[in-house]
PDB file of C-alpha atoms in Angstrom:
ATOM      1  CA  VAL Y  16       0.000   0.000   0.000  1.00 91.00           C
ATOM      2  CA  GLN Y  17       1.230   3.519  -0.791  1.00 94.00           C
ATOM      3  CA  LEU Y  18       0.486   6.414   1.520  1.00 96.00           C
ATOM      4  CA  GLN Y  19       0.513  10.145   0.847  1.00 96.00           C
ATOM      5  CA  ALA Y  20       0.182  12.689   3.626  1.00 97.00           C
ATOM      6  CA  SER Y  21      -0.991  16.207   2.835  1.00 97.00           C
ATOM      7  CA  GLY Y  22      -2.452  19.291   4.453  1.00 98.00           C
ATOM      8  CA  GLY Y  23       0.548  20.658   6.282  1.00 98.00           C
ATOM      9  CA  GLY Y  24       1.382  24.330   6.402  1.00 98.00           C
ATOM     10  CA  VAL Y  25       2.280  27.300   8.546  1.00 98.00           C
ATOM     11  CA  VAL Y  26      -0.281  28.461  11.115  1.00 98.00           C
ATOM     12  CA  GLN Y  27      -0.342  30.642  14.197  1.00 98.00           C
ATOM     13  CA  THR Y  28      -0.666  29.343  17.733  1.00 98.00           C
ATOM     14  CA  GLY Y  29      -4.228  28.378  18.557  1.00 98.00           C
ATOM     15  CA  LYS Y  30      -5.270  27.759  14.974  1.00 98.00           C
ATOM     16  CA  SER Y  31      -6.262  24.496  13.307  1.00 98.00           C
ATOM     17  CA  LEU Y  32      -5.106  22.278  10.461  1.00 98.00           C
ATOM     18  CA  ARG Y  33      -6.454  19.079   9.005  1.00 98.00           C
ATOM     19  CA  LEU Y  34      -4.038  16.529   7.627  1.00 98.00           C
ATOM     20  CA  ALA Y  35      -5.056  13.791   5.229  1.00 98.00           C
ATOM     21  CA  CYS Y  36      -3.453  10.433   4.531  1.00 97.00           C
ATOM     22  CA  ALA Y  37      -4.538   8.933   1.219  1.00 96.00           C
ATOM     23  CA  ALA Y  38      -3.919   5.251   0.577  1.00 94.00           C
ATOM     24  CA  SER Y  39      -3.527   3.578  -2.789  1.00 90.00           C
ATOM     25  CA  GLY Y  40      -2.491   0.146  -3.970  1.00 86.00           C
ATOM     26  CA  ARG Y  41      -3.615  -2.707  -1.719  1.00 74.00           C
ATOM     27  CA  THR Y  42      -6.545  -0.782  -0.307  1.00 68.00           C
ATOM     28  CA  GLY Y  43      -8.588  -3.960  -0.104  1.00 68.00           C
ATOM     29  CA  THR Y  44      -6.501  -5.038   2.883  1.00 77.00           C
ATOM     30  CA  ARG Y  45      -7.794  -3.832   6.212  1.00 90.00           C
ATOM     31  CA  TYR Y  46      -5.097  -1.532   7.552  1.00 94.00           C
ATOM     32  CA  ALA Y  47      -4.960   0.421  10.759  1.00 96.00           C
ATOM     33  CA  ILE Y  48      -3.399   3.859  10.277  1.00 97.00           C
ATOM     34  CA  GLY Y  49      -1.121   5.738  12.599  1.00 98.00           C
ATOM     35  CA  TRP Y  50       0.114   9.292  12.600  1.00 98.00           C
ATOM     36  CA  PHE Y  51       3.588  10.089  13.858  1.00 98.00           C
ATOM     37  CA  ARG Y  52       5.660  13.243  13.947  1.00 98.00           C
ATOM     38  CA  GLN Y  53       9.311  14.110  14.092  1.00 98.00           C
ATOM     39  CA  ALA Y  54      10.803  17.444  15.027  1.00 96.00           C
ATOM     40  CA  PRO Y  55      14.417  18.339  14.211  1.00 93.00           C
ATOM     41  CA  GLY Y  56      16.816  16.608  16.561  1.00 95.00           C
ATOM     42  CA  LYS Y  57      14.072  14.540  18.181  1.00 96.00           C
ATOM     43  CA  GLU Y  58      12.895  10.974  17.873  1.00 96.00           C
ATOM     44  CA  ARG Y  59       9.777  10.051  15.957  1.00 96.00           C
ATOM     45  CA  GLU Y  60       6.778  10.442  18.249  1.00 97.00           C
ATOM     46  CA  PHE Y  61       3.424   8.678  18.219  1.00 98.00           C
ATOM     47  CA  VAL Y  62       0.501  11.044  17.628  1.00 98.00           C
ATOM     48  CA  ALA Y  63      -2.638   8.975  16.997  1.00 98.00           C
ATOM     49  CA  ALA Y  64      -3.889   5.732  15.510  1.00 98.00           C
ATOM     50  CA  ILE Y  65      -7.190   4.395  14.242  1.00 98.00           C
ATOM     51  CA  SER Y  66      -8.336   0.861  13.574  1.00 97.00           C
ATOM     52  CA  TRP Y  67      -9.574  -0.197  10.145  1.00 95.00           C
ATOM     53  CA  SER Y  68     -13.217   0.052  11.192  1.00 95.00           C
ATOM     54  CA  GLY Y  69     -12.677   3.372  12.927  1.00 95.00           C
ATOM     55  CA  GLY Y  70     -14.128   1.931  16.087  1.00 96.00           C
ATOM     56  CA  SER Y  71     -10.879   2.198  18.041  1.00 97.00           C
ATOM     57  CA  THR Y  72      -8.662   5.234  18.359  1.00 98.00           C
ATOM     58  CA  THR Y  73      -5.742   6.130  20.586  1.00 98.00           C
ATOM     59  CA  TYR Y  74      -3.719   9.311  21.092  1.00 98.00           C
ATOM     60  CA  GLY Y  75      -0.356  10.366  22.393  1.00 98.00           C
ATOM     61  CA  ASP Y  76      -0.534  12.326  25.652  1.00 98.00           C
ATOM     62  CA  PRO Y  77       0.694  15.650  24.144  1.00 98.00           C
ATOM     63  CA  VAL Y  78      -2.244  15.795  21.715  1.00 98.00           C
ATOM     64  CA  LYS Y  79      -5.123  14.332  23.728  1.00 98.00           C
ATOM     65  CA  GLY Y  80      -8.140  16.590  23.683  1.00 98.00           C
ATOM     66  CA  ARG Y  81      -6.770  18.686  20.802  1.00 98.00           C
ATOM     67  CA  PHE Y  82      -6.342  16.251  17.897  1.00 98.00           C
ATOM     68  CA  THR Y  83      -8.937  13.920  16.415  1.00 98.00           C
ATOM     69  CA  ILE Y  84      -8.252  11.046  14.035  1.00 98.00           C
ATOM     70  CA  SER Y  85     -10.956   9.752  11.715  1.00 98.00           C
ATOM     71  CA  ARG Y  86     -11.246   7.817   8.474  1.00 97.00           C
ATOM     72  CA  ASP Y  87     -13.397   7.489   5.387  1.00 96.00           C
ATOM     73  CA  ASN Y  88     -12.780   4.034   3.954  1.00 94.00           C
ATOM     74  CA  ALA Y  89     -14.855   4.809   0.884  1.00 94.00           C
ATOM     75  CA  LYS Y  90     -12.225   7.427   0.031  1.00 94.00           C
ATOM     76  CA  ASN Y  91      -9.278   5.399   1.385  1.00 94.00           C
ATOM     77  CA  THR Y  92      -8.352   8.419   3.468  1.00 96.00           C
ATOM     78  CA  VAL Y  93      -7.539   9.018   7.128  1.00 97.00           C
ATOM     79  CA  TYR Y  94      -7.722  12.489   8.618  1.00 98.00           C
ATOM     80  CA  LEU Y  95      -6.015  14.165  11.546  1.00 98.00           C
ATOM     81  CA  GLN Y  96      -7.866  17.244  12.750  1.00 98.00           C
ATOM     82  CA  MET Y  97      -5.474  19.354  14.782  1.00 98.00           C
ATOM     83  CA  ASN Y  98      -6.969  22.110  16.926  1.00 98.00           C
ATOM     84  CA  SER Y  99      -5.443  24.551  19.406  1.00 98.00           C
ATOM     85  CA  LEU Y 100      -2.049  24.119  17.806  1.00 98.00           C
ATOM     86  CA  LYS Y 101       1.057  24.996  19.793  1.00 98.00           C
ATOM     87  CA  PRO Y 102       4.632  25.766  18.690  1.00 97.00           C
ATOM     88  CA  GLU Y 103       5.692  22.406  20.134  1.00 97.00           C
ATOM     89  CA  ASP Y 104       3.450  20.711  17.557  1.00 98.00           C
ATOM     90  CA  THR Y 105       5.876  21.850  14.862  1.00 98.00           C
ATOM     91  CA  ALA Y 106       7.215  18.758  13.103  1.00 98.00           C
ATOM     92  CA  VAL Y 107       7.062  16.647   9.989  1.00 98.00           C
ATOM     93  CA  TYR Y 108       3.951  14.494  10.236  1.00 98.00           C
ATOM     94  CA  PHE Y 109       3.919  10.988   8.764  1.00 98.00           C
ATOM     95  CA  CYS Y 110       1.168   8.449   8.326  1.00 98.00           C
ATOM     96  CA  ALA Y 111       1.793   4.729   8.430  1.00 97.00           C
ATOM     97  CA  ALA Y 112      -0.223   1.568   7.847  1.00 96.00           C
ATOM     98  CA  ASP Y 113      -0.245  -1.825   9.495  1.00 95.00           C
ATOM     99  CA  LYS Y 114      -2.629  -4.753   9.724  1.00 93.00           C
ATOM    100  CA  GLN Y 115      -2.623  -4.417  13.514  1.00 93.00           C
ATOM    101  CA  PHE Y 116      -3.848  -1.457  15.571  1.00 94.00           C
ATOM    102  CA  ARG Y 117      -0.593  -0.260  17.220  1.00 92.00           C
ATOM    103  CA  ARG Y 118       1.196   2.689  18.814  1.00 94.00           C
ATOM    104  CA  GLY Y 119       4.787   1.760  18.133  1.00 92.00           C
ATOM    105  CA  ALA Y 120       6.453   3.261  15.069  1.00 91.00           C
ATOM    106  CA  ALA Y 121       8.765   0.275  14.632  1.00 92.00           C
ATOM    107  CA  GLN Y 122       5.754  -1.995  14.220  1.00 90.00           C
ATOM    108  CA  TYR Y 123       4.302  -0.241  11.181  1.00 95.00           C
ATOM    109  CA  ASP Y 124       5.051  -1.801   7.812  1.00 92.00           C
ATOM    110  CA  TYR Y 125       4.211   1.000   5.395  1.00 95.00           C
ATOM    111  CA  TRP Y 126       5.081   4.681   5.555  1.00 96.00           C
ATOM    112  CA  GLY Y 127       4.261   7.702   3.465  1.00 94.00           C
ATOM    113  CA  ARG Y 128       6.264  10.844   2.893  1.00 94.00           C
ATOM    114  CA  GLY Y 129       5.705  13.413   5.577  1.00 95.00           C
ATOM    115  CA  THR Y 130       4.046  16.788   5.517  1.00 98.00           C
ATOM    116  CA  GLN Y 131       5.514  19.757   7.365  1.00 98.00           C
ATOM    117  CA  VAL Y 132       3.484  21.484  10.049  1.00 98.00           C
ATOM    118  CA  THR Y 133       4.870  24.725  11.460  1.00 98.00           C
ATOM    119  CA  VAL Y 134       3.147  26.563  14.285  1.00 98.00           C
ATOM    120  CA  SER Y 135       4.356  30.090  14.863  1.00 96.00           C
ATOM    121  CA  SER Y 136       4.136  31.800  18.235  1.00 90.00           C
TER     122      SER Y 136
END
């Protein structure tokens, strides 16, 4: 499966962005999708994940209550709605796919290119 993340940009503190992760290729397989982010000089960090059905979601502590992950399987797309953005949310955001619903980056089999999110203070 191929993944393409989009929707990044430059926003001010407190504003919102919505990222999208579009899947192509083996979309008939039931993949869970995770979002991760990586800031310069830092390790890749778990942001959120959603099961194939959308019935299960999980979030990293820094984004709980501000970010919402959702999916539209008819469009083969997963979304990450990011509200109340902070400068510390600045990073490259990646989406990844795996057959299992997971939080660990090392466990994901497929990765897309990232999209840059910059939050100015």
